[in-house]
Amino acid sequence: MSELQSALLLKKQLTELHKNPVEGFSAGLIDDNDIYKWEVLIIGPPDTLYEGGFFKAHVNFPKEYPLRPPKMKFVTEIWHPNIDKSGDVCISILHEPGDDKWGYEKASERWLPVHTVETILISVISMLADPNDESPANVDAAKDWRDNYPEFKRKVARCVRKSQEDI
């Protein structure tokens, strides 16, 4: 897919999200002159430890989108097994398409060109509610999640409070 086609597709998805907002997040461009760099605000999902939080993230799309996945990085501090300490999101649908060389994921779980900004963000919101501690990006958060849940809750609550101050 050419750069022009990927830009048109991203413009269409952005327009659609503005016309028909999806509960749980908002999205826009970081710079109006660059369709490939988005900023999203994810609202902590109800009935989860992240409820009440406002978590800002950047989504950077490759020129080959939708054939290749974007990269997503939280800029708001967040404690989660599938988000590394620098904020990078590690979720199957954002992994390059095809077979996983380590054998952890099926090709069908990885990036597919049918994914949209909406499906990506809904998956990330779902990940917040239901972490995968089997292949963590943040080993310490996964260890807290499994072995010291009160400490995990305390660290998440601190991130939620901090996110409310940053808005």
PDB file of C-alpha atoms in Angstrom:
ATOM      1  CA  MET A   1       0.000   0.000   0.000  1.00  0.00           C
ATOM      2  CA  SER A   2       1.424   3.385  -0.907  1.00  0.00           C
ATOM      3  CA  GLU A   3       2.064   6.169   1.575  1.00  0.00           C
ATOM      4  CA  LEU A   4      -0.778   8.151   0.024  1.00  0.00           C
ATOM      5  CA  GLN A   5      -3.201   5.254   0.523  1.00  0.00           C
ATOM      6  CA  SER A   6      -2.160   4.753   4.154  1.00  0.00           C
ATOM      7  CA  ALA A   7      -2.585   8.488   4.826  1.00  0.00           C
ATOM      8  CA  LEU A   8      -6.063   8.423   3.270  1.00  0.00           C
ATOM      9  CA  LEU A   9      -7.033   5.392   5.353  1.00  0.00           C
ATOM     10  CA  LEU A  10      -5.826   7.032   8.571  1.00  0.00           C
ATOM     11  CA  LYS A  11      -7.686  10.271   7.726  1.00  0.00           C
ATOM     12  CA  LYS A  12     -10.836   8.244   7.138  1.00  0.00           C
ATOM     13  CA  GLN A  13     -10.448   6.425  10.486  1.00  0.00           C
ATOM     14  CA  LEU A  14      -9.808   9.686  12.343  1.00  0.00           C
ATOM     15  CA  THR A  15     -12.864  11.322  10.757  1.00  0.00           C
ATOM     16  CA  GLU A  16     -14.977   8.295  11.687  1.00  0.00           C
ATOM     17  CA  LEU A  17     -13.792   8.412  15.324  1.00  0.00           C
ATOM     18  CA  HIS A  18     -14.641  12.119  15.533  1.00  0.00           C
ATOM     19  CA  LYS A  19     -18.089  11.573  13.997  1.00  0.00           C
ATOM     20  CA  ASN A  20     -18.843   8.480  16.070  1.00  0.00           C
ATOM     21  CA  PRO A  21     -16.801   8.585  19.292  1.00  0.00           C
ATOM     22  CA  VAL A  22     -16.174   5.278  21.038  1.00  0.00           C
ATOM     23  CA  GLU A  23     -16.629   5.080  24.783  1.00  0.00           C
ATOM     24  CA  GLY A  24     -13.393   4.724  26.708  1.00  0.00           C
ATOM     25  CA  PHE A  25     -10.994   6.772  24.621  1.00  0.00           C
ATOM     26  CA  SER A  26     -10.497   9.821  22.451  1.00  0.00           C
ATOM     27  CA  ALA A  27      -8.002  10.225  19.636  1.00  0.00           C
ATOM     28  CA  GLY A  28      -6.459  13.018  17.645  1.00  0.00           C
ATOM     29  CA  LEU A  29      -3.290  14.042  15.890  1.00  0.00           C
ATOM     30  CA  ILE A  30      -0.218  15.212  17.800  1.00  0.00           C
ATOM     31  CA  ASP A  31       0.559  17.546  14.892  1.00  0.00           C
ATOM     32  CA  ASP A  32      -2.137  18.459  12.362  1.00  0.00           C
ATOM     33  CA  ASN A  33       0.457  18.123   9.597  1.00  0.00           C
ATOM     34  CA  ASP A  34       1.362  14.482  10.377  1.00  0.00           C
ATOM     35  CA  ILE A  35      -1.386  11.888   9.984  1.00  0.00           C
ATOM     36  CA  TYR A  36       1.019   9.150  11.172  1.00  0.00           C
ATOM     37  CA  LYS A  37       1.425  10.422  14.769  1.00  0.00           C
ATOM     38  CA  TRP A  38      -1.643  10.237  17.003  1.00  0.00           C
ATOM     39  CA  GLU A  39      -2.297  11.015  20.641  1.00  0.00           C
ATOM     40  CA  VAL A  40      -4.960   9.050  22.459  1.00  0.00           C
ATOM     41  CA  LEU A  41      -6.476   9.446  25.883  1.00  0.00           C
ATOM     42  CA  ILE A  42      -7.652   6.192  27.397  1.00  0.00           C
ATOM     43  CA  ILE A  43     -10.089   6.450  30.261  1.00  0.00           C
ATOM     44  CA  GLY A  44      -9.492   3.754  32.864  1.00  0.00           C
ATOM     45  CA  PRO A  45     -12.163   1.096  32.273  1.00  0.00           C
ATOM     46  CA  PRO A  46     -15.004   0.907  34.838  1.00  0.00           C
ATOM     47  CA  ASP A  47     -14.792  -1.849  37.443  1.00  0.00           C
ATOM     48  CA  THR A  48     -11.023  -2.201  37.012  1.00  0.00           C
ATOM     49  CA  LEU A  49      -8.099  -0.957  39.078  1.00  0.00           C
ATOM     50  CA  TYR A  50      -7.557   1.699  36.368  1.00  0.00           C
ATOM     51  CA  GLU A  51     -11.040   3.210  36.771  1.00  0.00           C
ATOM     52  CA  GLY A  52     -10.886   6.984  37.132  1.00  0.00           C
ATOM     53  CA  GLY A  53      -7.520   7.250  35.395  1.00  0.00           C
ATOM     54  CA  PHE A  54      -6.734   9.268  32.282  1.00  0.00           C
ATOM     55  CA  PHE A  55      -3.852   7.682  30.426  1.00  0.00           C
ATOM     56  CA  LYS A  56      -2.279   9.486  27.499  1.00  0.00           C
ATOM     57  CA  ALA A  57      -0.486   7.482  24.814  1.00  0.00           C
ATOM     58  CA  HIS A  58       1.088   8.078  21.434  1.00  0.00           C
ATOM     59  CA  VAL A  59       0.408   5.835  18.458  1.00  0.00           C
ATOM     60  CA  ASN A  60       2.903   5.975  15.604  1.00  0.00           C
ATOM     61  CA  PHE A  61       1.796   4.444  12.334  1.00  0.00           C
ATOM     62  CA  PRO A  62       4.261   3.168   9.742  1.00  0.00           C
ATOM     63  CA  LYS A  63       3.927   4.388   6.154  1.00  0.00           C
ATOM     64  CA  GLU A  64       3.040   0.741   5.299  1.00  0.00           C
ATOM     65  CA  TYR A  65      -0.118   0.844   7.462  1.00  0.00           C
ATOM     66  CA  PRO A  66      -2.352  -1.229   7.423  1.00  0.00           C
ATOM     67  CA  LEU A  67       0.055  -3.916   6.235  1.00  0.00           C
ATOM     68  CA  ARG A  68       2.243  -3.285   9.294  1.00  0.00           C
ATOM     69  CA  PRO A  69       1.116  -2.417  12.841  1.00  0.00           C
ATOM     70  CA  PRO A  70       1.587   0.880  14.646  1.00  0.00           C
ATOM     71  CA  LYS A  71       3.651   1.246  17.804  1.00  0.00           C
ATOM     72  CA  MET A  72       1.897   2.464  20.926  1.00  0.00           C
ATOM     73  CA  LYS A  73       3.564   4.080  23.927  1.00  0.00           C
ATOM     74  CA  PHE A  74       1.955   5.436  27.072  1.00  0.00           C
ATOM     75  CA  VAL A  75       3.304   8.843  28.036  1.00  0.00           C
ATOM     76  CA  THR A  76       1.359   8.791  31.293  1.00  0.00           C
ATOM     77  CA  GLU A  77       2.975   6.516  33.872  1.00  0.00           C
ATOM     78  CA  ILE A  78       1.114   3.222  34.111  1.00  0.00           C
ATOM     79  CA  TRP A  79       1.839   0.007  36.041  1.00  0.00           C
ATOM     80  CA  HIS A  80       0.782  -3.032  34.029  1.00  0.00           C
ATOM     81  CA  PRO A  81       2.314  -6.400  33.078  1.00  0.00           C
ATOM     82  CA  ASN A  82       1.874  -5.730  29.336  1.00  0.00           C
ATOM     83  CA  ILE A  83       3.289  -2.192  29.310  1.00  0.00           C
ATOM     84  CA  ASP A  84       7.030  -1.924  29.789  1.00  0.00           C
ATOM     85  CA  LYS A  85       8.594   0.603  32.126  1.00  0.00           C
ATOM     86  CA  SER A  86       9.181   3.076  29.288  1.00  0.00           C
ATOM     87  CA  GLY A  87       5.470   2.904  28.331  1.00  0.00           C
ATOM     88  CA  ASP A  88       5.664   0.656  25.262  1.00  0.00           C
ATOM     89  CA  VAL A  89       2.563  -1.509  24.836  1.00  0.00           C
ATOM     90  CA  CYS A  90       3.159  -5.213  24.272  1.00  0.00           C
ATOM     91  CA  ILE A  91      -0.015  -6.791  22.963  1.00  0.00           C
ATOM     92  CA  SER A  92      -0.359  -9.499  20.321  1.00  0.00           C
ATOM     93  CA  ILE A  93      -2.292  -7.459  17.771  1.00  0.00           C
ATOM     94  CA  LEU A  94       0.527  -4.885  17.659  1.00  0.00           C
ATOM     95  CA  HIS A  95       3.148  -7.522  16.832  1.00  0.00           C
ATOM     96  CA  GLU A  96       4.361  -7.825  13.232  1.00  0.00           C
ATOM     97  CA  PRO A  97       2.159 -10.137  11.124  1.00  0.00           C
ATOM     98  CA  GLY A  98       2.990 -13.774  10.534  1.00  0.00           C
ATOM     99  CA  ASP A  99       4.249 -16.569  12.721  1.00  0.00           C
ATOM    100  CA  ASP A 100       5.835 -15.831  16.091  1.00  0.00           C
ATOM    101  CA  LYS A 101       9.438 -17.041  15.997  1.00  0.00           C
ATOM    102  CA  TRP A 102       9.170 -17.941  19.703  1.00  0.00           C
ATOM    103  CA  GLY A 103       5.913 -19.878  19.248  1.00  0.00           C
ATOM    104  CA  TYR A 104       3.922 -17.944  21.879  1.00  0.00           C
ATOM    105  CA  GLU A 105       1.328 -16.487  19.519  1.00  0.00           C
ATOM    106  CA  LYS A 106      -0.610 -17.800  16.571  1.00  0.00           C
ATOM    107  CA  ALA A 107      -0.439 -15.731  13.373  1.00  0.00           C
ATOM    108  CA  SER A 108      -4.183 -15.051  13.796  1.00  0.00           C
ATOM    109  CA  GLU A 109      -3.513 -13.324  17.149  1.00  0.00           C
ATOM    110  CA  ARG A 110      -0.921 -10.970  15.668  1.00  0.00           C
ATOM    111  CA  TRP A 111      -1.353  -7.891  13.469  1.00  0.00           C
ATOM    112  CA  LEU A 112      -3.843  -8.230  10.629  1.00  0.00           C
ATOM    113  CA  PRO A 113      -4.592  -5.442   8.126  1.00  0.00           C
ATOM    114  CA  VAL A 114      -8.274  -5.520   9.131  1.00  0.00           C
ATOM    115  CA  HIS A 115      -7.409  -3.848  12.459  1.00  0.00           C
ATOM    116  CA  THR A 116      -8.303  -0.194  12.833  1.00  0.00           C
ATOM    117  CA  VAL A 117      -7.434   2.440  15.392  1.00  0.00           C
ATOM    118  CA  GLU A 118     -10.716   1.572  17.088  1.00  0.00           C
ATOM    119  CA  THR A 119      -9.998  -2.175  17.330  1.00  0.00           C
ATOM    120  CA  ILE A 120      -6.467  -1.494  18.588  1.00  0.00           C
ATOM    121  CA  LEU A 121      -7.649   0.816  21.355  1.00  0.00           C
ATOM    122  CA  ILE A 122     -10.503  -1.477  22.363  1.00  0.00           C
ATOM    123  CA  SER A 123      -7.928  -4.286  22.657  1.00  0.00           C
ATOM    124  CA  VAL A 124      -5.674  -2.104  24.816  1.00  0.00           C
ATOM    125  CA  ILE A 125      -8.616  -1.197  27.073  1.00  0.00           C
ATOM    126  CA  SER A 126      -9.440  -4.907  27.344  1.00  0.00           C
ATOM    127  CA  MET A 127      -5.777  -5.606  28.182  1.00  0.00           C
ATOM    128  CA  LEU A 128      -5.984  -3.093  31.054  1.00  0.00           C
ATOM    129  CA  ALA A 129      -8.952  -4.997  32.460  1.00  0.00           C
ATOM    130  CA  ASP A 130      -7.384  -8.424  31.910  1.00  0.00           C
ATOM    131  CA  PRO A 131      -3.558  -8.486  31.913  1.00  0.00           C
ATOM    132  CA  ASN A 132      -1.647 -11.359  30.340  1.00  0.00           C
ATOM    133  CA  ASP A 133       1.044 -12.199  32.882  1.00  0.00           C
ATOM    134  CA  GLU A 134       2.258 -15.188  30.829  1.00  0.00           C
ATOM    135  CA  SER A 135       4.459 -13.056  28.542  1.00  0.00           C
ATOM    136  CA  PRO A 136       4.958  -9.779  30.384  1.00  0.00           C
ATOM    137  CA  ALA A 137       6.673  -6.671  29.069  1.00  0.00           C
ATOM    138  CA  ASN A 138       7.048  -5.493  32.683  1.00  0.00           C
ATOM    139  CA  VAL A 139       8.240  -8.506  34.678  1.00  0.00           C
ATOM    140  CA  ASP A 140       8.031  -6.626  38.005  1.00  0.00           C
ATOM    141  CA  ALA A 141       4.389  -5.673  37.411  1.00  0.00           C
ATOM    142  CA  ALA A 142       3.586  -9.270  36.430  1.00  0.00           C
ATOM    143  CA  LYS A 143       5.308 -10.539  39.584  1.00  0.00           C
ATOM    144  CA  ASP A 144       3.265  -8.094  41.712  1.00  0.00           C
ATOM    145  CA  TRP A 145       0.074  -9.127  39.863  1.00  0.00           C
ATOM    146  CA  ARG A 146       0.728 -12.804  40.629  1.00  0.00           C
ATOM    147  CA  ASP A 147       2.518 -12.779  43.971  1.00  0.00           C
ATOM    148  CA  ASN A 148       1.717  -9.504  45.734  1.00  0.00           C
ATOM    149  CA  TYR A 149      -1.662  -8.266  44.516  1.00  0.00           C
ATOM    150  CA  PRO A 150      -2.052  -5.639  47.297  1.00  0.00           C
ATOM    151  CA  GLU A 151       1.239  -4.063  46.155  1.00  0.00           C
ATOM    152  CA  PHE A 152       0.101  -4.212  42.516  1.00  0.00           C
ATOM    153  CA  LYS A 153      -3.148  -2.430  43.472  1.00  0.00           C
ATOM    154  CA  ARG A 154      -1.212   0.222  45.422  1.00  0.00           C
ATOM    155  CA  LYS A 155       1.083   0.978  42.464  1.00  0.00           C
ATOM    156  CA  VAL A 156      -1.847   1.149  40.018  1.00  0.00           C
ATOM    157  CA  ALA A 157      -3.781   3.448  42.387  1.00  0.00           C
ATOM    158  CA  ARG A 158      -0.770   5.779  42.523  1.00  0.00           C
ATOM    159  CA  CYS A 159      -0.672   5.877  38.699  1.00  0.00           C
ATOM    160  CA  VAL A 160      -4.416   6.601  38.565  1.00  0.00           C
ATOM    161  CA  ARG A 161      -4.062   9.487  41.045  1.00  0.00           C
ATOM    162  CA  LYS A 162      -1.070  10.885  39.163  1.00  0.00           C
ATOM    163  CA  SER A 163      -2.942  10.641  35.839  1.00  0.00           C
ATOM    164  CA  GLN A 164      -5.768  12.747  37.268  1.00  0.00           C
ATOM    165  CA  GLU A 165      -3.315  15.472  38.263  1.00  0.00           C
ATOM    166  CA  ASP A 166      -1.701  15.502  34.809  1.00  0.00           C
ATOM    167  CA  ILE A 167      -4.932  16.260  32.939  1.00  0.00           C
TER     168      ILE A 167
END
